[in-house]
């Protein structure tokens, strides 16, 4: 794609992170445990554990993460050097309301984000703030079993009210929940703070599931999100509030019509239920049959329908890393991905973590979603998790990362030429942070290397990878030189 000036001049280039994977300082400045803080380290083959309390002598990667809390000035300076126009970050809810039901917000926590926002302002970097990125105060799990309980909606709205009021003049772009549709699959239960109890009375989110609980929790999040959008617009009509969908692109495994319908159902259920509620303010028609066939009975309040209608988002954001295949099982194995997996696509290669690389899929998703909703879109996560090798002279030649990102940016440009209104791009983990799925450090996404290993050892020093200079040039030429 050589067309010049295809991206708008004010295109929001940046990078994305999340507090629980980046910030550290988990018990500093009045903060208390979040749901992410009770997740142990793990690996690709050895899953992370959820513990009911912080266990002595156990490694919890989020506790220090890569310590943005104490390195924010240094990191933001590096982002500015790359030319970032925006920076996606999240706020740790338990830094603001450590016990969730605190009468007043924790001033020290609010002050920390004041400092971050003014540092960003110094470099004209626009914050894009996720209000809840895969975490909530652990107290909400202890008191209510997380989002399964309707009471959590009010706690979330109170939290939003505090953020919107405090940061009224410094933050314009908000995202209510990260990858809200992750609740479609069993792993999503704890992402909504819910612990599942097995027959022996022990909690066990590894081998048991309750779709009933997950969809109830999801409904509460959707209502909470709509209330937040409405509130945001009342507090500052200039606020732009978006949803965030973990886009699960599942191609039909053959052209057998049965496979085509399976792929369509996959898309409807996993992507469109949440997308439609956020953008159109109502559950799509196909939800009814899905709930009936899966014996899901959601408890709703009378006002919910109206609440959803009054809380439609201003823009649609999503994460996109990979695609997979659904339908008749093709030759070959299953493939993995962020939350959603499927079968392997013989036309695609995969990362070391088994996520299949598919730049064209990004163009497909952008077109597909834009045709449906016709509102501005932003790709807020995309990237390659890989092991980086530090050479003796300190250089890190991450050409594989450059190749991955280049391919996806090319396809974004194609989509814009197709007519999609794309307003920004924030590759994931613009600085190395803890992996959400495995808790590892060695699965790195960044343009900036952080010296820390899987066991938590390292100096936390930062230095630039080869991709740093490459991305700097991409931004400087507004995507023309890739
Ligand atoms: C997304 C999440 O699903 O994928 C991020 O929003 C996560 O929090 C990212 O880090 C990449 O996944 P992982 O497991 O490689 O860190």
GROMACS .gro file of C-alpha atoms and ligand atoms in nm:
model
  498
    1UNK     CA    1   0.000   0.000   0.000
    2UNK     CA    2   0.189   0.304  -0.128
    3UNK     CA    3  -0.088   0.557  -0.126
    4UNK     CA    4   0.047   0.871   0.039
    5UNK     CA    5  -0.126   1.052   0.323
    6UNK     CA    6  -0.371   0.770   0.372
    7UNK     CA    7  -0.379   0.812   0.750
    8UNK     CA    8  -0.532   1.132   0.888
    9UNK     CA    9  -0.281   1.394   1.005
   10UNK     CA   10  -0.409   1.369   1.360
   11UNK     CA   11  -0.382   0.989   1.367
   12UNK     CA   12  -0.321   0.876   1.726
   13UNK     CA   13   0.000   0.673   1.725
   14UNK     CA   14   0.099   0.539   2.063
   15UNK     CA   15   0.139   0.233   2.278
   16UNK     CA   16  -0.068   0.039   2.531
   17UNK     CA   17  -0.019  -0.096   2.882
   18UNK     CA   18  -0.227  -0.199   3.185
   19UNK     CA   19  -0.167  -0.107   3.548
   20UNK     CA   20  -0.164  -0.463   3.682
   21UNK     CA   21   0.105  -0.568   3.436
   22UNK     CA   22   0.310  -0.249   3.446
   23UNK     CA   23   0.274  -0.039   3.757
   24UNK     CA   24   0.387  -0.257   4.046
   25UNK     CA   25   0.384  -0.089   4.393
   26UNK     CA   26   0.088  -0.313   4.467
   27UNK     CA   27   0.072  -0.218   4.836
   28UNK     CA   28   0.228   0.128   4.823
   29UNK     CA   29   0.052   0.462   4.878
   30UNK     CA   30  -0.258   0.309   5.035
   31UNK     CA   31  -0.323   0.060   4.755
   32UNK     CA   32  -0.455  -0.281   4.849
   33UNK     CA   33  -0.471  -0.612   4.663
   34UNK     CA   34  -0.649  -0.635   4.333
   35UNK     CA   35  -0.768  -0.955   4.166
   36UNK     CA   36  -0.449  -0.950   3.959
   37UNK     CA   37  -0.239  -0.940   4.277
   38UNK     CA   38  -0.346  -1.290   4.379
   39UNK     CA   39  -0.231  -1.448   4.054
   40UNK     CA   40   0.100  -1.630   4.078
   41UNK     CA   41   0.369  -1.648   3.813
   42UNK     CA   42   0.338  -1.923   3.552
   43UNK     CA   43   0.471  -2.027   3.215
   44UNK     CA   44   0.343  -2.136   2.879
   45UNK     CA   45   0.303  -2.492   3.009
   46UNK     CA   46   0.250  -2.430   3.378
   47UNK     CA   47  -0.065  -2.217   3.431
   48UNK     CA   48  -0.082  -1.931   3.680
   49UNK     CA   49  -0.260  -2.007   4.007
   50UNK     CA   50  -0.520  -1.793   4.178
   51UNK     CA   51  -0.467  -1.788   4.554
   52UNK     CA   52  -0.730  -1.687   4.803
   53UNK     CA   53  -0.478  -1.487   5.006
   54UNK     CA   54  -0.129  -1.362   4.937
   55UNK     CA   55   0.082  -1.669   5.017
   56UNK     CA   56   0.420  -1.632   5.185
   57UNK     CA   57   0.719  -1.710   4.962
   58UNK     CA   58   0.511  -1.723   4.642
   59UNK     CA   59   0.597  -1.506   4.342
   60UNK     CA   60   0.324  -1.270   4.223
   61UNK     CA   61   0.441  -1.087   3.909
   62UNK     CA   62   0.205  -0.790   3.944
   63UNK     CA   63   0.345  -0.689   4.282
   64UNK     CA   64   0.643  -0.518   4.134
   65UNK     CA   65   0.572  -0.568   3.762
   66UNK     CA   66   0.822  -0.334   3.597
   67UNK     CA   67   0.759  -0.057   3.847
   68UNK     CA   68   0.608   0.217   3.632
   69UNK     CA   69   0.505   0.363   3.967
   70UNK     CA   70   0.861   0.475   4.030
   71UNK     CA   71   0.977   0.498   3.666
   72UNK     CA   72   0.693   0.691   3.505
   73UNK     CA   73   0.900   0.999   3.424
   74UNK     CA   74   1.174   0.800   3.257
   75UNK     CA   75   0.925   0.586   3.062
   76UNK     CA   76   0.711   0.873   2.943
   77UNK     CA   77   1.025   1.053   2.826
   78UNK     CA   78   1.108   0.749   2.614
   79UNK     CA   79   0.753   0.734   2.475
   80UNK     CA   80   0.784   1.102   2.384
   81UNK     CA   81   1.115   1.034   2.212
   82UNK     CA   82   0.939   0.775   1.995
   83UNK     CA   83   0.688   1.045   1.907
   84UNK     CA   84   0.381   0.902   2.082
   85UNK     CA   85   0.069   1.108   2.027
   86UNK     CA   86  -0.125   0.903   2.282
   87UNK     CA   87  -0.064   0.650   2.555
   88UNK     CA   88  -0.311   0.382   2.660
   89UNK     CA   89  -0.283   0.301   3.028
   90UNK     CA   90  -0.520   0.184   3.295
   91UNK     CA   91  -0.597   0.300   3.646
   92UNK     CA   92  -0.566   0.048   3.927
   93UNK     CA   93  -0.909   0.059   4.092
   94UNK     CA   94  -0.767  -0.063   4.422
   95UNK     CA   95  -0.528   0.234   4.426
   96UNK     CA   96  -0.830   0.465   4.427
   97UNK     CA   97  -1.071   0.256   4.638
   98UNK     CA   98  -0.849   0.004   4.818
   99UNK     CA   99  -1.142  -0.169   4.989
  100UNK     CA  100  -1.391  -0.087   4.715
  101UNK     CA  101  -1.647   0.043   4.966
  102UNK     CA  102  -1.428   0.320   5.110
  103UNK     CA  103  -1.630   0.631   5.180
  104UNK     CA  104  -1.368   0.857   5.027
  105UNK     CA  105  -1.116   0.792   4.754
  106UNK     CA  106  -0.751   0.739   4.839
  107UNK     CA  107  -0.590   1.078   4.777
  108UNK     CA  108  -0.241   0.936   4.737
  109UNK     CA  109  -0.362   0.711   4.458
  110UNK     CA  110  -0.535   0.996   4.279
  111UNK     CA  111  -0.224   1.207   4.316
  112UNK     CA  112  -0.014   0.940   4.144
  113UNK     CA  113  -0.230   0.963   3.831
  114UNK     CA  114  -0.229   1.344   3.853
  115UNK     CA  115   0.148   1.318   3.824
  116UNK     CA  116   0.133   1.072   3.535
  117UNK     CA  117  -0.115   1.286   3.344
  118UNK     CA  118   0.086   1.604   3.393
  119UNK     CA  119   0.400   1.426   3.276
  120UNK     CA  120   0.214   1.314   2.963
  121UNK     CA  121   0.085   1.667   2.911
  122UNK     CA  122   0.443   1.796   2.919
  123UNK     CA  123   0.503   1.605   2.594
  124UNK     CA  124   0.156   1.656   2.446
  125UNK     CA  125   0.074   1.289   2.479
  126UNK     CA  126  -0.299   1.224   2.504
  127UNK     CA  127  -0.391   0.966   2.767
  128UNK     CA  128  -0.635   0.691   2.666
  129UNK     CA  129  -0.749   0.549   2.998
  130UNK     CA  130  -0.894   0.204   3.060
  131UNK     CA  131  -1.099   0.220   3.377
  132UNK     CA  132  -1.081  -0.150   3.456
  133UNK     CA  133  -0.823  -0.363   3.280
  134UNK     CA  134  -0.854  -0.720   3.404
  135UNK     CA  135  -0.860  -0.616   3.769
  136UNK     CA  136  -1.080  -0.488   4.047
  137UNK     CA  137  -1.021  -0.457   4.423
  138UNK     CA  138  -0.989  -0.809   4.561
  139UNK     CA  139  -1.222  -0.689   4.837
  140UNK     CA  140  -1.504  -0.708   4.581
  141UNK     CA  141  -1.431  -1.076   4.532
  142UNK     CA  142  -1.426  -1.134   4.907
  143UNK     CA  143  -1.746  -0.941   4.968
  144UNK     CA  144  -1.954  -1.015   4.659
  145UNK     CA  145  -1.770  -1.273   4.447
  146UNK     CA  146  -1.694  -0.995   4.203
  147UNK     CA  147  -1.918  -0.899   3.914
  148UNK     CA  148  -2.155  -1.189   3.973
  149UNK     CA  149  -2.320  -0.957   4.221
  150UNK     CA  150  -2.523  -0.662   4.104
  151UNK     CA  151  -2.393  -0.452   4.391
  152UNK     CA  152  -2.059  -0.414   4.218
  153UNK     CA  153  -2.224  -0.189   3.957
  154UNK     CA  154  -2.265   0.090   4.214
  155UNK     CA  155  -1.906   0.055   4.331
  156UNK     CA  156  -1.785   0.084   3.973
  157UNK     CA  157  -2.002   0.388   3.903
  158UNK     CA  158  -1.874   0.557   4.219
  159UNK     CA  159  -1.518   0.486   4.105
  160UNK     CA  160  -1.594   0.627   3.758
  161UNK     CA  161  -1.752   0.935   3.908
  162UNK     CA  162  -1.434   0.998   4.106
  163UNK     CA  163  -1.214   0.958   3.797
  164UNK     CA  164  -1.432   1.164   3.564
  165UNK     CA  165  -1.457   1.448   3.813
  166UNK     CA  166  -1.092   1.452   3.912
  167UNK     CA  167  -0.952   1.418   3.559
  168UNK     CA  168  -1.224   1.615   3.382
  169UNK     CA  169  -0.978   1.849   3.215
  170UNK     CA  170  -0.684   1.617   3.156
  171UNK     CA  171  -0.829   1.298   3.010
  172UNK     CA  172  -1.059   1.295   2.710
  173UNK     CA  173  -1.053   0.929   2.596
  174UNK     CA  174  -1.188   0.661   2.829
  175UNK     CA  175  -1.242   0.287   2.784
  176UNK     CA  176  -1.482   0.130   3.031
  177UNK     CA  177  -1.358  -0.233   3.047
  178UNK     CA  178  -1.071  -0.417   2.885
  179UNK     CA  179  -1.177  -0.705   2.657
  180UNK     CA  180  -1.518  -0.729   2.816
  181UNK     CA  181  -1.610  -1.025   2.592
  182UNK     CA  182  -1.343  -1.242   2.755
  183UNK     CA  183  -1.629  -1.344   2.982
  184UNK     CA  184  -1.757  -1.558   2.695
  185UNK     CA  185  -1.506  -1.829   2.788
  186UNK     CA  186  -1.434  -2.007   3.119
  187UNK     CA  187  -1.106  -1.820   3.179
  188UNK     CA  188  -1.313  -1.503   3.192
  189UNK     CA  189  -1.471  -1.586   3.528
  190UNK     CA  190  -1.182  -1.463   3.738
  191UNK     CA  191  -1.123  -1.170   3.505
  192UNK     CA  192  -1.459  -1.061   3.644
  193UNK     CA  193  -1.342  -1.137   3.997
  194UNK     CA  194  -1.554  -1.451   4.039
  195UNK     CA  195  -1.426  -1.756   4.223
  196UNK     CA  196  -1.596  -2.085   4.138
  197UNK     CA  197  -1.655  -2.335   4.413
  198UNK     CA  198  -1.639  -2.709   4.342
  199UNK     CA  199  -1.834  -2.991   4.512
  200UNK     CA  200  -1.582  -3.019   4.794
  201UNK     CA  201  -1.637  -2.651   4.878
  202UNK     CA  202  -1.293  -2.551   4.752
  203UNK     CA  203  -1.260  -2.277   4.497
  204UNK     CA  204  -1.144  -2.396   4.160
  205UNK     CA  205  -1.142  -2.180   3.852
  206UNK     CA  206  -0.919  -2.420   3.661
  207UNK     CA  207  -1.141  -2.715   3.591
  208UNK     CA  208  -1.494  -2.595   3.657
  209UNK     CA  209  -1.704  -2.336   3.485
  210UNK     CA  210  -2.041  -2.172   3.516
  211UNK     CA  211  -2.162  -1.997   3.204
  212UNK     CA  212  -2.462  -1.882   3.408
  213UNK     CA  213  -2.233  -1.693   3.645
  214UNK     CA  214  -2.019  -1.556   3.367
  215UNK     CA  215  -2.310  -1.416   3.169
  216UNK     CA  216  -2.468  -1.271   3.481
  217UNK     CA  217  -2.136  -1.099   3.558
  218UNK     CA  218  -2.112  -0.983   3.198
  219UNK     CA  219  -2.459  -0.832   3.211
  220UNK     CA  220  -2.361  -0.639   3.522
  221UNK     CA  221  -2.048  -0.511   3.350
  222UNK     CA  222  -2.246  -0.406   3.043
  223UNK     CA  223  -2.495  -0.216   3.258
  224UNK     CA  224  -2.208  -0.060   3.456
  225UNK     CA  225  -2.036   0.039   3.133
  226UNK     CA  226  -2.352   0.205   3.000
  227UNK     CA  227  -2.399   0.394   3.327
  228UNK     CA  228  -2.038   0.509   3.306
  229UNK     CA  229  -2.081   0.635   2.949
  230UNK     CA  230  -2.391   0.830   3.045
  231UNK     CA  231  -2.224   0.976   3.352
  232UNK     CA  232  -1.910   1.067   3.157
  233UNK     CA  233  -2.112   1.262   2.900
  234UNK     CA  234  -2.293   1.448   3.178
  235UNK     CA  235  -1.970   1.539   3.357
  236UNK     CA  236  -1.794   1.651   3.042
  237UNK     CA  237  -1.976   1.646   2.706
  238UNK     CA  238  -1.637   1.644   2.533
  239UNK     CA  239  -1.541   1.309   2.681
  240UNK     CA  240  -1.513   1.024   2.432
  241UNK     CA  241  -1.591   0.687   2.582
  242UNK     CA  242  -1.519   0.360   2.410
  243UNK     CA  243  -1.572  -0.011   2.451
  244UNK     CA  244  -1.293  -0.266   2.415
  245UNK     CA  245  -1.349  -0.601   2.248
  246UNK     CA  246  -1.104  -0.890   2.236
  247UNK     CA  247  -1.172  -0.958   1.870
  248UNK     CA  248  -1.192  -1.329   1.810
  249UNK     CA  249  -1.156  -1.384   1.437
  250UNK     CA  250  -1.254  -1.742   1.355
  251UNK     CA  251  -1.252  -1.838   0.986
  252UNK     CA  252  -1.468  -2.125   0.864
  253UNK     CA  253  -1.248  -2.431   0.827
  254UNK     CA  254  -1.406  -2.528   0.493
  255UNK     CA  255  -1.662  -2.386   0.251
  256UNK     CA  256  -1.913  -2.642   0.373
  257UNK     CA  257  -2.217  -2.426   0.461
  258UNK     CA  258  -2.225  -2.590   0.804
  259UNK     CA  259  -1.879  -2.451   0.875
  260UNK     CA  260  -1.977  -2.110   0.745
  261UNK     CA  261  -2.271  -2.100   0.985
  262UNK     CA  262  -2.045  -2.213   1.270
  263UNK     CA  263  -1.803  -1.934   1.196
  264UNK     CA  264  -2.090  -1.687   1.179
  265UNK     CA  265  -2.221  -1.805   1.517
  266UNK     CA  266  -1.871  -1.779   1.661
  267UNK     CA  267  -1.855  -1.417   1.550
  268UNK     CA  268  -2.206  -1.333   1.666
  269UNK     CA  269  -2.167  -1.477   2.012
  270UNK     CA  270  -1.807  -1.392   2.093
  271UNK     CA  271  -1.779  -1.052   1.931
  272UNK     CA  272  -2.116  -0.909   1.845
  273UNK     CA  273  -2.313  -0.957   2.165
  274UNK     CA  274  -2.083  -0.720   2.352
  275UNK     CA  275  -2.025  -0.495   2.051
  276UNK     CA  276  -2.398  -0.450   1.991
  277UNK     CA  277  -2.483  -0.380   2.352
  278UNK     CA  278  -2.211  -0.116   2.369
  279UNK     CA  279  -2.274   0.049   2.035
  280UNK     CA  280  -2.644  -0.008   1.973
  281UNK     CA  281  -2.758  -0.018   2.333
  282UNK     CA  282  -2.932  -0.355   2.315
  283UNK     CA  283  -2.864  -0.726   2.300
  284UNK     CA  284  -2.879  -0.858   1.942
  285UNK     CA  285  -3.161  -1.093   1.841
  286UNK     CA  286  -2.943  -1.405   1.831
  287UNK     CA  287  -2.865  -1.377   2.205
  288UNK     CA  288  -3.207  -1.516   2.299
  289UNK     CA  289  -3.157  -1.850   2.129
  290UNK     CA  290  -2.800  -1.880   2.257
  291UNK     CA  291  -2.916  -1.823   2.614
  292UNK     CA  292  -3.204  -2.069   2.575
  293UNK     CA  293  -2.988  -2.344   2.427
  294UNK     CA  294  -2.721  -2.297   2.693
  295UNK     CA  295  -2.965  -2.270   2.978
  296UNK     CA  296  -2.852  -1.923   3.074
  297UNK     CA  297  -3.107  -1.716   3.261
  298UNK     CA  298  -2.994  -1.367   3.338
  299UNK     CA  299  -3.149  -1.166   3.615
  300UNK     CA  300  -3.208  -0.814   3.498
  301UNK     CA  301  -3.355  -0.502   3.656
  302UNK     CA  302  -3.645  -0.318   3.498
  303UNK     CA  303  -3.437  -0.013   3.419
  304UNK     CA  304  -3.156  -0.206   3.246
  305UNK     CA  305  -3.294  -0.176   2.895
  306UNK     CA  306  -3.317   0.200   2.921
  307UNK     CA  307  -2.976   0.222   3.087
  308UNK     CA  308  -2.816   0.033   2.798
  309UNK     CA  309  -2.987   0.259   2.545
  310UNK     CA  310  -2.864   0.571   2.723
  311UNK     CA  311  -2.505   0.453   2.742
  312UNK     CA  312  -2.393   0.396   2.384
  313UNK     CA  313  -2.020   0.440   2.329
  314UNK     CA  314  -1.857   0.705   2.111
  315UNK     CA  315  -1.592   0.483   1.957
  316UNK     CA  316  -1.510   0.116   1.921
  317UNK     CA  317  -1.173  -0.019   2.026
  318UNK     CA  318  -1.044  -0.372   2.009
  319UNK     CA  319  -0.740  -0.593   2.048
  320UNK     CA  320  -0.618  -0.800   1.759
  321UNK     CA  321  -0.324  -1.039   1.774
  322UNK     CA  322  -0.418  -1.349   1.579
  323UNK     CA  323  -0.689  -1.549   1.410
  324UNK     CA  324  -0.791  -1.914   1.413
  325UNK     CA  325  -1.023  -2.157   1.242
  326UNK     CA  326  -1.362  -2.289   1.356
  327UNK     CA  327  -1.595  -2.558   1.222
  328UNK     CA  328  -1.514  -2.910   1.109
  329UNK     CA  329  -1.186  -3.003   1.264
  330UNK     CA  330  -0.917  -2.966   0.997
  331UNK     CA  331  -0.593  -3.161   0.986
  332UNK     CA  332  -0.364  -3.049   1.263
  333UNK     CA  333  -0.381  -2.923   1.616
  334UNK     CA  334  -0.551  -2.659   1.812
  335UNK     CA  335  -0.399  -2.317   1.823
  336UNK     CA  336  -0.380  -2.071   2.111
  337UNK     CA  337  -0.446  -1.707   2.163
  338UNK     CA  338  -0.539  -1.437   2.406
  339UNK     CA  339  -0.836  -1.601   2.575
  340UNK     CA  340  -0.991  -1.741   2.254
  341UNK     CA  341  -0.838  -2.034   2.069
  342UNK     CA  342  -0.945  -2.259   1.782
  343UNK     CA  343  -0.793  -2.476   1.515
  344UNK     CA  344  -0.473  -2.405   1.326
  345UNK     CA  345  -0.486  -2.233   0.992
  346UNK     CA  346  -0.247  -2.407   0.748
  347UNK     CA  347  -0.180  -2.079   0.568
  348UNK     CA  348  -0.040  -1.900   0.871
  349UNK     CA  349   0.272  -1.912   1.085
  350UNK     CA  350   0.261  -1.882   1.462
  351UNK     CA  351   0.456  -1.710   1.739
  352UNK     CA  352   0.655  -1.914   1.994
  353UNK     CA  353   0.344  -1.906   2.211
  354UNK     CA  354   0.132  -2.056   1.934
  355UNK     CA  355  -0.063  -1.745   1.832
  356UNK     CA  356  -0.110  -1.745   1.455
  357UNK     CA  357   0.005  -1.432   1.275
  358UNK     CA  358  -0.252  -1.288   1.035
  359UNK     CA  359  -0.215  -0.923   0.927
  360UNK     CA  360  -0.489  -0.949   0.661
  361UNK     CA  361  -0.726  -1.054   0.937
  362UNK     CA  362  -0.689  -0.706   1.085
  363UNK     CA  363  -0.811  -0.547   0.762
  364UNK     CA  364  -1.099  -0.794   0.759
  365UNK     CA  365  -1.203  -0.711   1.116
  366UNK     CA  366  -1.177  -0.335   1.064
  367UNK     CA  367  -1.403  -0.354   0.759
  368UNK     CA  368  -1.643  -0.599   0.914
  369UNK     CA  369  -1.694  -0.401   1.234
  370UNK     CA  370  -1.703  -0.061   1.067
  371UNK     CA  371  -1.969  -0.178   0.824
  372UNK     CA  372  -2.183  -0.280   1.119
  373UNK     CA  373  -2.142   0.019   1.349
  374UNK     CA  374  -2.008   0.314   1.148
  375UNK     CA  375  -1.838   0.478   1.444
  376UNK     CA  376  -1.467   0.569   1.481
  377UNK     CA  377  -1.241   0.276   1.557
  378UNK     CA  378  -0.909   0.238   1.733
  379UNK     CA  379  -0.679  -0.066   1.744
  380UNK     CA  380  -0.572  -0.052   2.107
  381UNK     CA  381  -0.375  -0.377   2.124
  382UNK     CA  382  -0.169  -0.562   1.866
  383UNK     CA  383   0.181  -0.699   1.883
  384UNK     CA  384   0.421  -0.988   1.897
  385UNK     CA  385   0.515  -1.161   2.221
  386UNK     CA  386   0.866  -1.298   2.169
  387UNK     CA  387   1.190  -1.385   2.349
  388UNK     CA  388   1.441  -1.108   2.290
  389UNK     CA  389   1.813  -1.168   2.294
  390UNK     CA  390   2.039  -0.899   2.432
  391UNK     CA  391   2.365  -0.900   2.235
  392UNK     CA  392   2.701  -0.846   2.406
  393UNK     CA  393   2.701  -0.483   2.297
  394UNK     CA  394   2.352  -0.434   2.448
  395UNK     CA  395   2.162  -0.422   2.119
  396UNK     CA  396   1.838  -0.609   2.068
  397UNK     CA  397   1.769  -0.683   1.704
  398UNK     CA  398   1.400  -0.754   1.708
  399UNK     CA  399   1.343  -0.766   1.334
  400UNK     CA  400   1.067  -1.024   1.385
  401UNK     CA  401   0.870  -0.764   1.584
  402UNK     CA  402   0.922  -0.499   1.318
  403UNK     CA  403   0.803  -0.742   1.054
  404UNK     CA  404   0.490  -0.828   1.253
  405UNK     CA  405   0.396  -0.467   1.319
  406UNK     CA  406   0.480  -0.355   0.966
  407UNK     CA  407   0.246  -0.619   0.825
  408UNK     CA  408  -0.038  -0.509   1.049
  409UNK     CA  409   0.011  -0.137   0.985
  410UNK     CA  410   0.006  -0.205   0.611
  411UNK     CA  411  -0.329  -0.376   0.652
  412UNK     CA  412  -0.462  -0.092   0.867
  413UNK     CA  413  -0.382   0.143   0.584
  414UNK     CA  414  -0.562  -0.083   0.339
  415UNK     CA  415  -0.866  -0.072   0.567
  416UNK     CA  416  -0.855   0.306   0.585
  417UNK     CA  417  -0.840   0.314   0.204
  418UNK     CA  418  -1.140   0.078   0.209
  419UNK     CA  419  -1.323   0.353   0.397
  420UNK     CA  420  -1.285   0.262   0.764
  421UNK     CA  421  -1.265   0.553   1.007
  422UNK     CA  422  -0.961   0.450   1.206
  423UNK     CA  423  -0.842   0.710   1.455
  424UNK     CA  424  -0.553   0.543   1.635
  425UNK     CA  425  -0.316   0.256   1.693
  426UNK     CA  426  -0.157   0.161   2.024
  427UNK     CA  427   0.056  -0.155   1.997
  428UNK     CA  428   0.050  -0.367   2.308
  429UNK     CA  429   0.322  -0.358   2.571
  430UNK     CA  430   0.512  -0.069   2.414
  431UNK     CA  431   0.757  -0.131   2.697
  432UNK     CA  432   0.816  -0.487   2.823
  433UNK     CA  433   0.561  -0.577   3.090
  434UNK     CA  434   0.431  -0.891   3.260
  435UNK     CA  435   0.237  -1.128   3.034
  436UNK     CA  436  -0.128  -1.151   3.133
  437UNK     CA  437  -0.181  -1.511   3.032
  438UNK     CA  438   0.138  -1.668   3.166
  439UNK     CA  439   0.276  -1.414   3.413
  440UNK     CA  440   0.610  -1.434   3.235
  441UNK     CA  441   0.853  -1.153   3.160
  442UNK     CA  442   1.025  -1.338   2.881
  443UNK     CA  443   0.720  -1.299   2.658
  444UNK     CA  444   0.810  -0.948   2.550
  445UNK     CA  445   0.620  -0.704   2.328
  446UNK     CA  446   0.807  -0.378   2.386
  447UNK     CA  447   1.004  -0.127   2.186
  448UNK     CA  448   1.181  -0.075   2.519
  449UNK     CA  449   1.353  -0.362   2.694
  450UNK     CA  450   1.324  -0.394   3.071
  451UNK     CA  451   1.586  -0.592   3.257
  452UNK     CA  452   1.380  -0.837   3.457
  453UNK     CA  453   1.337  -1.213   3.430
  454UNK     CA  454   1.059  -1.462   3.496
  455UNK     CA  455   1.161  -1.502   3.860
  456UNK     CA  456   1.144  -1.132   3.924
  457UNK     CA  457   1.519  -1.071   3.916
  458UNK     CA  458   1.683  -0.783   3.731
  459UNK     CA  459   1.786  -0.421   3.758
  460UNK     CA  460   1.466  -0.283   3.597
  461UNK     CA  461   1.692  -0.078   3.372
  462UNK     CA  462   1.535   0.022   3.044
  463UNK     CA  463   1.696   0.035   2.703
  464UNK     CA  464   1.591   0.071   2.344
  465UNK     CA  465   1.542  -0.218   2.104
  466UNK     CA  466   1.591  -0.187   1.729
  467UNK     CA  467   1.213  -0.153   1.692
  468UNK     CA  468   1.229   0.170   1.896
  469UNK     CA  469   1.397   0.362   1.613
  470UNK     CA  470   1.178   0.191   1.357
  471UNK     CA  471   0.853   0.294   1.529
  472UNK     CA  472   0.987   0.644   1.578
  473UNK     CA  473   1.028   0.672   1.201
  474UNK     CA  474   0.683   0.522   1.139
  475UNK     CA  475   0.526   0.788   1.359
  476UNK     CA  476   0.736   1.071   1.216
  477UNK     CA  477   0.622   0.982   0.862
  478UNK     CA  478   0.262   0.916   0.973
  479UNK     CA  479   0.289   0.555   0.865
  480UNK     CA  480   0.437   0.621   0.523
  481UNK     CA  481   0.779   0.469   0.590
  482UNK     CA  482   0.744   0.125   0.733
  483LIG     C1  483  -0.477  -0.898   2.584
  483LIG     C2  484  -0.486  -0.831   2.721
  483LIG     O1  485  -0.567  -1.001   2.578
  483LIG     O2  486  -0.359  -0.960   2.550
  483LIG     C3  487  -0.353  -0.786   2.777
  483LIG     O3  488  -0.572  -0.721   2.716
  483LIG     C4  489  -0.249  -0.893   2.749
  483LIG     O4  490  -0.368  -0.758   2.913
  483LIG     C5  491  -0.236  -0.908   2.598
  483LIG     O5  492  -0.126  -0.870   2.809
  483LIG     C6  493  -0.127  -1.002   2.554
  483LIG     O6  494  -0.140  -1.124   2.619
  483LIG     P1  495  -0.021  -1.191   2.696
  483LIG     O7  496  -0.081  -1.305   2.763
  483LIG     O8  497   0.079  -1.227   2.593
  483LIG     O9  498   0.030  -1.088   2.791
   0.00000   0.00000   0.00000
